[in-house]
Tab-separated table of N, CA and C and ligand atoms in Angstrom:
chain	number	residue	atom	x	y	z
K	1	MET	N	-21.954	-6.914	2.077
K	1	MET	CA	-20.842	-6.168	1.400
K	1	MET	C	-19.604	-6.125	2.342
K	2	SER	N	-18.434	-6.232	1.682
K	2	SER	CA	-17.292	-6.231	2.389
K	2	SER	C	-16.961	-4.787	3.195
K	3	LYS	N	-16.335	-4.947	4.219
K	3	LYS	CA	-16.073	-3.717	4.938
K	3	LYS	C	-14.724	-3.059	4.336
K	4	VAL	N	-13.926	-3.766	3.733
K	4	VAL	CA	-12.601	-3.265	3.263
K	4	VAL	C	-12.410	-3.491	1.820
K	5	GLY	N	-12.079	-2.318	1.247
K	5	GLY	CA	-11.730	-2.377	-0.309
K	5	GLY	C	-10.201	-2.380	-0.438
K	6	LEU	N	-9.701	-3.259	-1.086
K	6	LEU	CA	-8.183	-3.214	-1.424
K	6	LEU	C	-8.050	-2.955	-2.772
K	7	PHE	N	-7.321	-1.830	-3.191
K	7	PHE	CA	-6.990	-1.329	-4.390
K	7	PHE	C	-5.468	-1.366	-4.793
K	8	PHE	N	-5.100	-2.120	-5.794
K	8	PHE	CA	-3.722	-2.294	-5.969
K	8	PHE	C	-3.471	-1.933	-7.569
K	9	GLY	N	-2.234	-1.598	-7.775
K	9	GLY	CA	-1.738	-1.526	-9.054
K	9	GLY	C	-0.427	-2.327	-9.161
K	10	THR	N	0.000	-2.793	-10.370
K	10	THR	CA	1.198	-3.648	-10.489
K	10	THR	C	1.729	-3.549	-11.863
K	11	GLN	N	3.022	-3.606	-12.036
K	11	GLN	CA	3.715	-3.826	-13.258
K	11	GLN	C	4.121	-5.292	-13.565
K	12	THR	N	4.777	-6.053	-12.621
K	12	THR	CA	5.232	-7.252	-12.726
K	12	THR	C	4.667	-8.273	-11.892
K	13	GLY	N	3.450	-7.987	-11.213
K	13	GLY	CA	2.643	-8.877	-10.435
K	13	GLY	C	3.037	-9.035	-8.925
K	14	ASN	N	4.028	-8.492	-8.429
K	14	ASN	CA	4.367	-8.641	-6.956
K	14	ASN	C	3.253	-7.989	-6.116
K	15	THR	N	2.767	-6.840	-6.473
K	15	THR	CA	1.803	-6.230	-5.627
K	15	THR	C	0.392	-6.966	-5.628
K	16	GLU	N	0.139	-7.523	-6.755
K	16	GLU	CA	-1.095	-8.382	-6.730
K	16	GLU	C	-0.921	-9.597	-5.918
K	17	ASP	N	0.227	-10.218	-6.072
K	17	ASP	CA	0.458	-11.418	-5.220
K	17	ASP	C	0.408	-11.117	-3.700
K	18	ILE	N	1.045	-9.889	-3.316
K	18	ILE	CA	0.956	-9.470	-1.938
K	18	ILE	C	-0.573	-9.155	-1.472
K	19	ALA	N	-1.392	-8.477	-2.407
K	19	ALA	CA	-2.722	-8.205	-2.132
K	19	ALA	C	-3.558	-9.543	-1.904
K	20	MET	N	-3.326	-10.506	-2.554
K	20	MET	CA	-4.073	-11.767	-2.429
K	20	MET	C	-3.660	-12.395	-0.930
K	21	ARG	N	-2.351	-12.224	-0.671
K	21	ARG	CA	-1.921	-12.759	0.718
K	21	ARG	C	-2.580	-12.103	1.793
K	22	ILE	N	-2.671	-10.702	1.679
K	22	ILE	CA	-3.352	-9.936	2.519
K	22	ILE	C	-4.815	-10.280	2.706
K	23	GLN	N	-5.504	-10.477	1.560
K	23	GLN	CA	-6.833	-10.769	1.614
K	23	GLN	C	-7.030	-12.064	2.335
K	24	ASP	N	-6.113	-13.190	2.089
K	24	ASP	CA	-6.362	-14.335	2.750
K	24	ASP	C	-6.179	-14.267	4.264
K	25	ARG	N	-5.333	-13.334	4.713
K	25	ARG	CA	-5.154	-13.289	6.122
K	25	ARG	C	-6.218	-12.599	6.763
K	26	LEU	N	-6.813	-11.466	6.118
K	26	LEU	CA	-7.862	-10.763	6.699
K	26	LEU	C	-9.184	-11.400	6.536
K	27	GLY	N	-9.325	-12.234	5.651
K	27	GLY	CA	-10.539	-12.992	5.372
K	27	GLY	C	-11.141	-12.482	4.185
K	28	LYS	N	-11.502	-13.551	3.429
K	28	LYS	CA	-12.139	-13.207	1.892
K	28	LYS	C	-13.441	-12.375	2.021
K	29	ASP	N	-14.299	-12.727	3.099
K	29	ASP	CA	-15.541	-12.051	3.162
K	29	ASP	C	-15.287	-10.571	3.575
K	30	ASN	N	-14.216	-10.226	4.214
K	30	ASN	CA	-13.876	-8.855	4.784
K	30	ASN	C	-13.345	-7.942	3.654
K	31	VAL	N	-12.704	-8.484	2.729
K	31	VAL	CA	-11.891	-7.694	1.796
K	31	VAL	C	-12.291	-8.003	0.358
K	32	SER	N	-12.736	-6.948	-0.409
K	32	SER	CA	-12.850	-7.026	-1.785
K	32	SER	C	-11.678	-6.467	-2.537
K	33	VAL	N	-11.139	-7.110	-3.497
K	33	VAL	CA	-9.855	-6.696	-4.160
K	33	VAL	C	-10.140	-6.093	-5.564
K	34	HIS	N	-9.552	-4.911	-5.791
K	34	HIS	CA	-9.896	-4.332	-6.985
K	34	HIS	C	-8.448	-3.929	-7.808
K	35	ASP	N	-8.376	-4.240	-9.012
K	35	ASP	CA	-7.139	-3.804	-9.730
K	35	ASP	C	-7.440	-2.306	-10.143
K	36	ILE	N	-6.669	-1.296	-9.786
K	36	ILE	CA	-6.882	0.126	-9.950
K	36	ILE	C	-7.267	0.328	-11.407
K	37	SER	N	-6.450	-0.420	-12.250
K	37	SER	CA	-6.549	-0.143	-13.798
K	37	SER	C	-7.962	-0.394	-14.263
K	38	GLU	N	-8.797	-1.255	-13.535
K	38	GLU	CA	-10.121	-1.506	-13.843
K	38	GLU	C	-11.219	-0.994	-12.871
K	39	ALA	N	-10.821	-0.169	-11.890
K	39	ALA	CA	-11.727	0.439	-10.926
K	39	ALA	C	-12.109	1.746	-11.243
K	40	ASP	N	-13.186	2.215	-10.693
K	40	ASP	CA	-13.782	3.447	-10.941
K	40	ASP	C	-13.613	4.277	-9.545
K	41	THR	N	-13.490	5.535	-9.684
K	41	THR	CA	-13.318	6.363	-8.255
K	41	THR	C	-14.525	6.076	-7.522
K	42	SER	N	-15.800	5.935	-8.034
K	42	SER	CA	-16.918	5.766	-7.250
K	42	SER	C	-16.857	4.531	-6.407
K	43	ASP	N	-15.909	3.474	-6.863
K	43	ASP	CA	-15.779	2.239	-6.103
K	43	ASP	C	-15.255	2.495	-4.600
K	44	PHE	N	-14.577	3.529	-4.345
K	44	PHE	CA	-14.078	3.733	-2.987
K	44	PHE	C	-15.083	4.042	-1.964
K	45	ALA	N	-16.243	4.692	-2.494
K	45	ALA	CA	-17.259	5.180	-1.587
K	45	ALA	C	-17.860	4.075	-0.837
K	46	GLU	N	-17.906	2.684	-1.291
K	46	GLU	CA	-18.573	1.614	-0.864
K	46	GLU	C	-18.080	1.220	0.397
K	47	TYR	N	-16.716	1.535	0.728
K	47	TYR	CA	-15.978	0.842	1.841
K	47	TYR	C	-15.744	1.824	3.036
K	48	GLU	N	-15.753	1.221	4.186
K	48	GLU	CA	-15.502	1.952	5.552
K	48	GLU	C	-13.863	2.153	5.565
K	49	CYS	N	-13.262	1.033	5.064
K	49	CYS	CA	-11.877	0.817	5.303
K	49	CYS	C	-11.120	0.615	3.880
K	50	ILE	N	-10.080	1.212	3.749
K	50	ILE	CA	-9.440	1.091	2.296
K	50	ILE	C	-8.034	0.668	2.534
K	51	ILE	N	-7.498	-0.249	1.677
K	51	ILE	CA	-6.110	-0.630	1.714
K	51	ILE	C	-5.558	-0.261	0.261
K	52	ILE	N	-4.522	0.576	0.160
K	52	ILE	CA	-3.952	0.919	-1.057
K	52	ILE	C	-2.464	0.116	-1.281
K	53	GLY	N	-2.446	-0.501	-2.437
K	53	GLY	CA	-1.121	-1.223	-2.757
K	53	GLY	C	-0.522	-0.605	-3.908
K	54	CYS	N	0.719	-0.043	-3.747
K	54	CYS	CA	1.352	0.491	-4.997
K	54	CYS	C	2.878	0.377	-4.970
K	55	PRO	N	3.509	-0.224	-5.876
K	55	PRO	CA	4.860	-0.369	-5.911
K	55	PRO	C	5.527	1.013	-6.318
K	56	THR	N	6.753	1.097	-6.163
K	56	THR	CA	7.467	2.368	-6.671
K	56	THR	C	8.329	1.928	-7.961
K	57	TRP	N	8.138	2.790	-8.890
K	57	TRP	CA	8.804	2.423	-10.157
K	57	TRP	C	9.454	3.762	-10.737
K	58	ASN	N	10.517	3.477	-11.711
K	58	ASN	CA	11.029	4.555	-12.266
K	58	ASN	C	11.726	5.648	-11.514
K	59	VAL	N	12.242	5.111	-10.314
K	59	VAL	CA	12.933	5.866	-9.420
K	59	VAL	C	12.201	6.998	-8.661
K	60	GLY	N	11.382	6.511	-7.762
K	60	GLY	CA	10.632	7.482	-6.945
K	60	GLY	C	9.185	7.867	-7.543
K	61	GLU	N	8.731	6.988	-8.346
K	61	GLU	CA	7.377	7.321	-8.837
K	61	GLU	C	6.386	6.299	-8.600
K	62	MET	N	5.253	6.429	-8.691
K	62	MET	CA	4.018	5.565	-8.401
K	62	MET	C	4.084	4.658	-9.879
K	63	GLN	N	3.413	3.399	-9.577
K	63	GLN	CA	3.183	2.582	-10.656
K	63	GLN	C	2.168	3.212	-11.631
K	64	ALA	N	2.368	2.967	-12.806
K	64	ALA	CA	1.636	3.644	-13.932
K	64	ALA	C	0.060	3.908	-13.792
K	65	ASP	N	-0.577	2.778	-13.319
K	65	ASP	CA	-2.064	3.005	-13.169
K	65	ASP	C	-2.442	4.001	-12.050
K	66	TRP	N	-1.612	3.934	-11.015
K	66	TRP	CA	-1.862	4.916	-9.859
K	66	TRP	C	-1.542	6.353	-10.343
K	67	GLU	N	-0.538	6.452	-11.245
K	67	GLU	CA	-0.138	7.634	-11.799
K	67	GLU	C	-1.377	8.260	-12.669
K	68	GLY	N	-2.048	7.273	-13.251
K	68	GLY	CA	-3.138	7.684	-14.082
K	68	GLY	C	-4.318	8.136	-13.378
K	69	VAL	N	-4.598	7.564	-12.057
K	69	VAL	CA	-5.693	8.078	-11.457
K	69	VAL	C	-5.433	9.087	-10.199
K	70	TYR	N	-4.212	9.479	-10.125
K	70	TYR	CA	-3.745	10.377	-9.028
K	70	TYR	C	-4.508	11.580	-8.925
K	71	GLU	N	-4.781	12.240	-10.068
K	71	GLU	CA	-5.557	13.507	-10.041
K	71	GLU	C	-6.934	13.217	-9.820
K	72	ASP	N	-7.493	12.244	-10.192
K	72	ASP	CA	-9.038	11.876	-9.969
K	72	ASP	C	-9.192	11.539	-8.469
K	73	LEU	N	-8.161	11.268	-7.783
K	73	LEU	CA	-8.395	10.925	-6.140
K	73	LEU	C	-9.071	12.098	-5.597
K	74	ASP	N	-8.836	13.344	-6.145
K	74	ASP	CA	-9.294	14.538	-5.535
K	74	ASP	C	-10.908	14.487	-5.498
K	75	ASP	N	-11.552	13.733	-6.425
K	75	ASP	CA	-12.940	13.615	-6.384
K	75	ASP	C	-13.584	12.778	-5.339
K	76	ILE	N	-12.638	12.037	-4.524
K	76	ILE	CA	-13.164	11.088	-3.666
K	76	ILE	C	-13.260	11.592	-2.200
K	77	ASP	N	-14.285	11.312	-1.435
K	77	ASP	CA	-14.349	11.840	-0.053
K	77	ASP	C	-13.857	10.807	0.873
K	78	PHE	N	-12.704	10.944	1.355
K	78	PHE	CA	-12.002	9.970	2.225
K	78	PHE	C	-12.246	10.348	3.649
K	79	SER	N	-13.031	11.217	4.013
K	79	SER	CA	-13.285	11.609	5.445
K	79	SER	C	-13.975	10.492	6.176
K	80	GLY	N	-13.613	10.104	7.250
K	80	GLY	CA	-14.237	9.023	8.020
K	80	GLY	C	-13.889	7.668	7.592
K	81	LYS	N	-12.905	7.613	6.647
K	81	LYS	CA	-12.315	6.369	6.161
K	81	LYS	C	-10.933	6.095	6.720
K	82	LYS	N	-10.703	4.770	7.186
K	82	LYS	CA	-9.507	4.463	7.652
K	82	LYS	C	-8.776	3.843	6.438
K	83	VAL	N	-7.394	4.335	6.127
K	83	VAL	CA	-6.716	3.853	5.070
K	83	VAL	C	-5.283	3.375	5.413
K	84	ALA	N	-5.167	2.230	4.989
K	84	ALA	CA	-3.904	1.478	5.168
K	84	ALA	C	-3.131	1.373	3.839
K	85	TYR	N	-1.790	1.308	3.839
K	85	TYR	CA	-0.973	1.265	2.640
K	85	TYR	C	0.098	0.156	2.714
K	86	PHE	N	0.349	-0.400	1.581
K	86	PHE	CA	1.467	-1.328	1.406
K	86	PHE	C	2.100	-1.279	-0.042
K	87	GLY	N	3.425	-1.701	-0.046
K	87	GLY	CA	4.063	-1.717	-1.331
K	87	GLY	C	5.289	-2.506	-1.402
K	88	PRO	N	5.607	-3.103	-2.523
K	88	PRO	CA	6.817	-3.736	-2.681
K	88	PRO	C	7.906	-2.641	-3.281
K	89	GLY	N	9.102	-2.701	-2.779
K	89	GLY	CA	10.104	-1.933	-3.328
K	89	GLY	C	11.471	-2.612	-3.344
K	90	ASP	N	12.490	-2.082	-3.687
K	90	ASP	CA	13.880	-2.630	-3.779
K	90	ASP	C	14.805	-1.670	-3.032
K	91	GLN	N	15.140	-2.079	-1.626
K	91	GLN	CA	15.974	-1.235	-0.833
K	91	GLN	C	17.358	-1.097	-1.331
K	92	ILE	N	17.903	-2.083	-1.932
K	92	ILE	CA	19.357	-2.201	-2.426
K	92	ILE	C	19.356	-1.419	-3.725
K	93	GLY	N	18.542	-1.673	-4.799
K	93	GLY	CA	18.580	-1.053	-6.050
K	93	GLY	C	18.273	0.418	-6.101
K	94	TYR	N	17.402	0.758	-5.178
K	94	TYR	CA	16.774	2.119	-5.175
K	94	TYR	C	16.707	2.613	-3.661
K	95	ALA	N	17.989	2.650	-3.159
K	95	ALA	CA	18.143	3.029	-1.695
K	95	ALA	C	17.711	4.437	-1.341
K	96	ASP	N	17.696	5.292	-2.371
K	96	ASP	CA	17.410	6.699	-2.070
K	96	ASP	C	15.790	7.034	-2.311
K	97	ASN	N	15.251	6.041	-2.820
K	97	ASN	CA	13.808	6.074	-3.228
K	97	ASN	C	12.872	4.946	-2.743
K	98	PHE	N	13.348	4.362	-1.709
K	98	PHE	CA	12.663	3.156	-1.283
K	98	PHE	C	11.277	3.389	-0.698
K	99	MET	N	10.267	2.759	-1.441
K	99	MET	CA	8.812	2.843	-1.151
K	99	MET	C	8.267	4.195	-1.205
K	100	ASP	N	8.901	5.073	-1.969
K	100	ASP	CA	8.322	6.397	-2.286
K	100	ASP	C	6.819	6.477	-2.585
K	101	ALA	N	6.457	5.605	-3.508
K	101	ALA	CA	5.126	5.681	-3.964
K	101	ALA	C	4.035	5.700	-2.865
K	102	ILE	N	4.138	4.921	-1.927
K	102	ILE	CA	2.956	4.711	-0.876
K	102	ILE	C	3.218	6.197	-0.097
K	103	GLY	N	4.222	6.712	-0.059
K	103	GLY	CA	4.364	8.078	0.790
K	103	GLY	C	3.805	9.142	-0.102
K	104	ILE	N	3.701	9.126	-1.365
K	104	ILE	CA	3.136	10.078	-2.238
K	104	ILE	C	1.723	9.914	-2.169
K	105	LEU	N	1.221	8.760	-2.169
K	105	LEU	CA	-0.257	8.452	-2.206
K	105	LEU	C	-0.891	8.803	-0.622
K	106	GLU	N	-0.036	8.480	0.301
K	106	GLU	CA	-0.610	8.774	1.619
K	106	GLU	C	-0.745	10.231	1.999
K	107	GLU	N	0.298	11.061	1.377
K	107	GLU	CA	0.283	12.363	1.575
K	107	GLU	C	-0.955	12.941	0.855
K	108	LYS	N	-1.348	12.584	-0.195
K	108	LYS	CA	-2.573	13.026	-0.984
K	108	LYS	C	-3.785	12.576	-0.280
K	109	ILE	N	-3.862	11.277	0.062
K	109	ILE	CA	-5.215	10.792	0.584
K	109	ILE	C	-5.512	11.284	2.037
K	110	SER	N	-4.385	11.438	2.825
K	110	SER	CA	-4.675	12.117	4.106
K	110	SER	C	-5.023	13.529	3.993
K	111	SER	N	-4.652	14.254	2.968
K	111	SER	CA	-4.977	15.615	2.765
K	111	SER	C	-6.500	15.639	2.358
K	112	LEU	N	-6.942	14.518	1.813
K	112	LEU	CA	-8.281	14.420	1.461
K	112	LEU	C	-9.308	13.906	2.581
K	113	GLY	N	-8.664	13.718	3.759
K	113	GLY	CA	-9.479	13.331	4.885
K	113	GLY	C	-9.307	11.897	5.433
K	114	GLY	N	-8.460	11.126	4.652
K	114	GLY	CA	-8.266	9.701	5.058
K	114	GLY	C	-7.579	9.654	6.315
K	115	GLN	N	-7.811	8.735	7.255
K	115	GLN	CA	-7.154	8.479	8.618
K	115	GLN	C	-6.207	7.272	8.257
K	116	THR	N	-4.863	7.534	8.206
K	116	THR	CA	-3.919	6.611	8.057
K	116	THR	C	-3.765	5.709	9.156
K	117	VAL	N	-3.993	4.276	8.876
K	117	VAL	CA	-3.624	3.235	10.007
K	117	VAL	C	-2.642	2.300	9.343
K	118	GLY	N	-2.089	1.493	10.229
K	118	GLY	CA	-1.091	0.391	9.811
K	118	GLY	C	0.375	0.930	9.488
K	119	TYR	N	0.665	1.960	10.253
K	119	TYR	CA	2.078	2.321	10.311
K	119	TYR	C	3.032	1.196	10.581
K	120	TRP	N	4.229	1.152	10.101
K	120	TRP	CA	5.106	-0.078	10.208
K	120	TRP	C	6.476	0.428	10.376
K	121	PRO	N	7.130	-0.289	11.471
K	121	PRO	CA	8.586	0.180	11.814
K	121	PRO	C	9.531	-0.043	10.688
K	122	ALA	N	10.485	0.903	10.686
K	122	ALA	CA	11.566	0.903	9.617
K	122	ALA	C	12.678	0.011	9.947
K	123	GLU	N	12.815	-0.547	11.138
K	123	GLU	CA	13.904	-1.486	11.474
K	123	GLU	C	13.762	-2.633	10.597
K	124	GLY	N	15.027	-3.242	10.251
K	124	GLY	CA	15.038	-4.434	9.535
K	124	GLY	C	15.165	-4.209	8.102
K	125	TYR	N	15.182	-2.896	7.673
K	125	TYR	CA	15.618	-2.393	6.272
K	125	TYR	C	16.820	-1.685	6.218
K	126	ASP	N	17.462	-1.712	4.949
K	126	ASP	CA	18.774	-1.045	4.901
K	126	ASP	C	18.571	-0.218	3.550
K	127	PHE	N	18.377	1.164	3.830
K	127	PHE	CA	18.150	2.097	2.738
K	127	PHE	C	18.573	3.532	3.094
K	128	ASN	N	18.688	4.483	2.186
K	128	ASN	CA	19.033	5.903	2.578
K	128	ASN	C	17.833	6.713	2.885
K	129	GLU	N	16.981	6.799	1.895
K	129	GLU	CA	15.811	7.723	2.016
K	129	GLU	C	14.585	7.075	1.478
K	130	SER	N	13.488	7.805	2.003
K	130	SER	CA	12.229	7.247	1.713
K	130	SER	C	11.158	8.411	1.790
K	131	ARG	N	10.340	8.680	0.896
K	131	ARG	CA	9.289	9.664	1.061
K	131	ARG	C	8.186	9.015	1.880
K	132	ALA	N	8.185	7.635	2.231
K	132	ALA	CA	7.105	6.975	3.016
K	132	ALA	C	7.310	6.998	4.513
K	133	LEU	N	8.313	7.750	4.904
K	133	LEU	CA	8.571	7.796	6.316
K	133	LEU	C	7.748	9.026	6.977
K	134	ARG	N	7.236	8.768	8.202
K	134	ARG	CA	6.546	9.759	9.019
K	134	ARG	C	7.086	9.489	10.441
K	135	ASN	N	7.827	10.477	11.107
K	135	ASN	CA	8.415	10.184	12.403
K	135	ASN	C	9.059	8.926	12.542
K	136	GLY	N	9.770	8.490	11.528
K	136	GLY	CA	10.591	7.237	11.732
K	136	GLY	C	9.896	6.026	11.403
K	137	LYS	N	8.737	5.981	11.059
K	137	LYS	CA	8.023	4.882	10.622
K	137	LYS	C	7.550	4.872	9.221
K	138	PHE	N	7.429	3.715	8.494
K	138	PHE	CA	6.810	3.822	7.211
K	138	PHE	C	5.212	3.968	7.359
K	139	VAL	N	4.618	4.709	6.379
K	139	VAL	CA	3.121	4.957	6.424
K	139	VAL	C	2.424	3.665	6.219
K	140	GLY	N	3.077	2.526	5.858
K	140	GLY	CA	2.379	1.203	5.633
K	140	GLY	C	3.412	0.071	5.646
K	141	LEU	N	2.889	-1.040	5.204
K	141	LEU	CA	3.794	-2.237	5.073
K	141	LEU	C	4.777	-2.185	3.898
K	142	ALA	N	6.045	-2.288	4.196
K	142	ALA	CA	7.105	-2.347	3.194
K	142	ALA	C	7.569	-3.737	3.009
K	143	ILE	N	7.369	-4.293	1.805
K	143	ILE	CA	7.723	-5.403	1.286
K	143	ILE	C	8.902	-5.386	0.301
K	144	ASP	N	9.873	-6.222	0.370
K	144	ASP	CA	10.976	-6.251	-0.569
K	144	ASP	C	11.065	-7.625	-1.143
K	145	GLU	N	10.399	-7.875	-2.148
K	145	GLU	CA	10.456	-9.244	-2.788
K	145	GLU	C	11.920	-9.396	-3.645
K	146	ASP	N	12.491	-8.295	-3.809
K	146	ASP	CA	13.842	-8.410	-4.488
K	146	ASP	C	14.952	-8.889	-3.654
K	147	ASN	N	14.906	-8.432	-2.413
K	147	ASN	CA	16.032	-8.722	-1.494
K	147	ASN	C	15.667	-9.550	-0.267
K	148	GLN	N	14.478	-9.481	0.195
K	148	GLN	CA	14.004	-10.125	1.524
K	148	GLN	C	12.734	-10.903	1.238
K	149	SER	N	12.498	-11.624	0.244
K	149	SER	CA	11.262	-12.385	0.160
K	149	SER	C	11.023	-13.286	1.293
K	150	ASP	N	12.357	-13.792	1.809
K	150	ASP	CA	12.021	-14.736	2.767
K	150	ASP	C	11.295	-14.129	4.227
K	151	LEU	N	11.345	-12.692	4.268
K	151	LEU	CA	10.606	-12.207	5.515
K	151	LEU	C	9.294	-11.706	5.085
K	152	SER	N	8.824	-11.892	3.779
K	152	SER	CA	7.626	-11.329	3.556
K	152	SER	C	6.413	-11.945	4.356
K	153	ASP	N	6.271	-13.236	4.378
K	153	ASP	CA	5.199	-14.025	4.950
K	153	ASP	C	4.945	-13.502	6.413
K	154	ASP	N	6.064	-13.425	7.115
K	154	ASP	CA	6.099	-13.015	8.494
K	154	ASP	C	5.609	-11.497	8.589
K	155	ARG	N	6.174	-10.697	7.752
K	155	ARG	CA	5.647	-9.392	7.762
K	155	ARG	C	4.265	-9.060	7.445
K	156	ILE	N	3.646	-9.791	6.563
K	156	ILE	CA	2.303	-9.773	6.135
K	156	ILE	C	1.401	-10.291	7.314
K	157	ALA	N	1.844	-11.371	8.001
K	157	ALA	CA	1.165	-11.868	8.967
K	157	ALA	C	0.964	-10.849	10.209
K	158	LYS	N	2.135	-10.230	10.532
K	158	LYS	CA	2.138	-9.372	11.585
K	158	LYS	C	1.401	-8.009	11.299
K	159	TRP	N	1.439	-7.558	10.161
K	159	TRP	CA	0.795	-6.334	9.738
K	159	TRP	C	-0.858	-6.610	9.792
K	160	THR	N	-1.202	-7.689	9.140
K	160	THR	CA	-2.582	-7.972	9.005
K	160	THR	C	-3.187	-8.241	10.435
K	161	THR	N	-2.395	-8.650	11.415
K	161	THR	CA	-2.932	-8.795	12.756
K	161	THR	C	-3.163	-7.550	13.284
K	162	LYS	N	-2.278	-6.556	13.160
K	162	LYS	CA	-2.409	-5.232	13.462
K	162	LYS	C	-3.608	-4.556	12.820
K	163	LEU	N	-3.730	-4.813	11.410
K	163	LEU	CA	-4.834	-4.138	10.854
K	163	LEU	C	-6.208	-4.695	11.220
K	164	LYS	N	-6.329	-5.916	11.572
K	164	LYS	CA	-7.582	-6.391	12.056
K	164	LYS	C	-8.041	-5.726	13.077
K	165	SER	N	-7.144	-5.257	14.060
K	165	SER	CA	-7.648	-4.466	15.350
K	165	SER	C	-7.931	-3.075	14.912
K	166	GLU	N	-6.983	-2.505	14.133
K	166	GLU	CA	-7.237	-1.064	13.695
K	166	GLU	C	-8.508	-0.869	12.806
K	167	PHE	N	-8.892	-1.893	12.011
K	167	PHE	CA	-10.084	-1.832	11.211
K	167	PHE	C	-11.258	-2.260	11.965
K	168	GLY	N	-11.034	-3.074	13.128
K	168	GLY	CA	-12.191	-3.549	13.851
K	168	GLY	C	-12.816	-4.729	13.155
K	169	LEU	N	-12.008	-5.609	12.572
K	169	LEU	CA	-12.504	-6.986	11.967
K	169	LEU	C	-12.712	-8.014	12.939
E	201	FMN	C1	13.149	0.360	-13.552
E	201	FMN	C2	12.708	0.134	-12.134
E	201	FMN	C3	12.581	1.123	-11.231
E	201	FMN	C4	12.360	0.938	-9.804
E	201	FMN	N1	12.238	2.008	-9.032
E	201	FMN	C5	12.197	1.841	-7.650
E	201	FMN	C6	12.185	2.868	-6.707
E	201	FMN	O1	12.369	4.053	-6.973
E	201	FMN	N2	12.082	2.554	-5.455
E	201	FMN	C7	11.762	1.302	-4.997
E	201	FMN	O2	11.549	1.124	-3.671
E	201	FMN	N3	11.783	0.252	-5.862
E	201	FMN	C8	11.769	0.459	-7.235
E	201	FMN	N4	11.741	-0.653	-8.056
E	201	FMN	C9	11.488	-1.994	-7.510
E	201	FMN	C10	9.975	-2.250	-7.657
E	201	FMN	O3	9.242	-1.563	-6.989
E	201	FMN	C11	9.998	-3.783	-7.217
E	201	FMN	O4	10.501	-4.681	-8.028
E	201	FMN	C12	8.426	-4.287	-7.023
E	201	FMN	O5	8.386	-5.507	-6.361
E	201	FMN	C13	7.565	-4.197	-8.335
E	201	FMN	O6	6.283	-4.493	-7.910
E	201	FMN	P1	5.203	-5.036	-9.041
E	201	FMN	O7	5.740	-6.484	-9.512
E	201	FMN	O8	3.967	-5.024	-8.414
E	201	FMN	O9	5.123	-3.973	-10.174
E	201	FMN	C14	12.161	-0.414	-9.368
E	201	FMN	C15	12.155	-1.495	-10.247
E	201	FMN	C16	12.626	-1.209	-11.639
E	201	FMN	C17	12.695	-2.329	-12.494
C-alpha cells in the first residue's frame, strides 16, 4: 500500500495536472491519487502521509468539492500524520487572496492533529495578502499557472525533493 495519499479538487484541471506531476516526482508506488469529489473521509486513515491539493476560487474560497467536505474533515483523526499542501492561484488577478484555500485547510487540519510539512518560501511571488502565510512562508507549494507557468516545473521539482526527505520516502 502507498505511504502517501494525495487528495485534490479542481474546477478547470490545473490542480489535477499538478497532482500528477507531483506523483511522477515522488514515485507512482509511493503516492495514491484521489479526486476529493469521489473520495470518502475513511480513505484518509489508510495513509501515514497526506498531500492536499486545493485551488482558491471565488475570491478567497476553497474549490467547491473541498467546500463540500470541509465540515466532514472533523471526523478524521489526523494525529500522527504528516500533511503537505499545494495549490494553484493567481497572484495578479487575486493579489489580496492569493492561495487562501490551502491556508484555510491547513488551519483546520493542523487543529485536528495534522503535522504540517512542506513549507515553501514566499519569495518570487508578487501579491498583497494570503491566508496561506505562516511566519512569512506559505504552508505549502504555491503554483501560479496563470502568470508563472514557466516556473512550475522547477518549483514542483524542488518541493518534491524536500517532501521526499520530510516524508521519509
Ligand atoms: C472567478 C475566479 C476566482 C478566483 N479566485 C482566486 C483567489 O481568490 N485567489 C487565488 O489565488 N486564485 C484565484 N483564482 C485563480 C485560480 O485559483 C487558478 O486559475 C487555478 O489555477 C485554478 O485551478 P483549477 O484549474 O484546479 O480549478 C480565481 C479564478 C477565477 C476564474
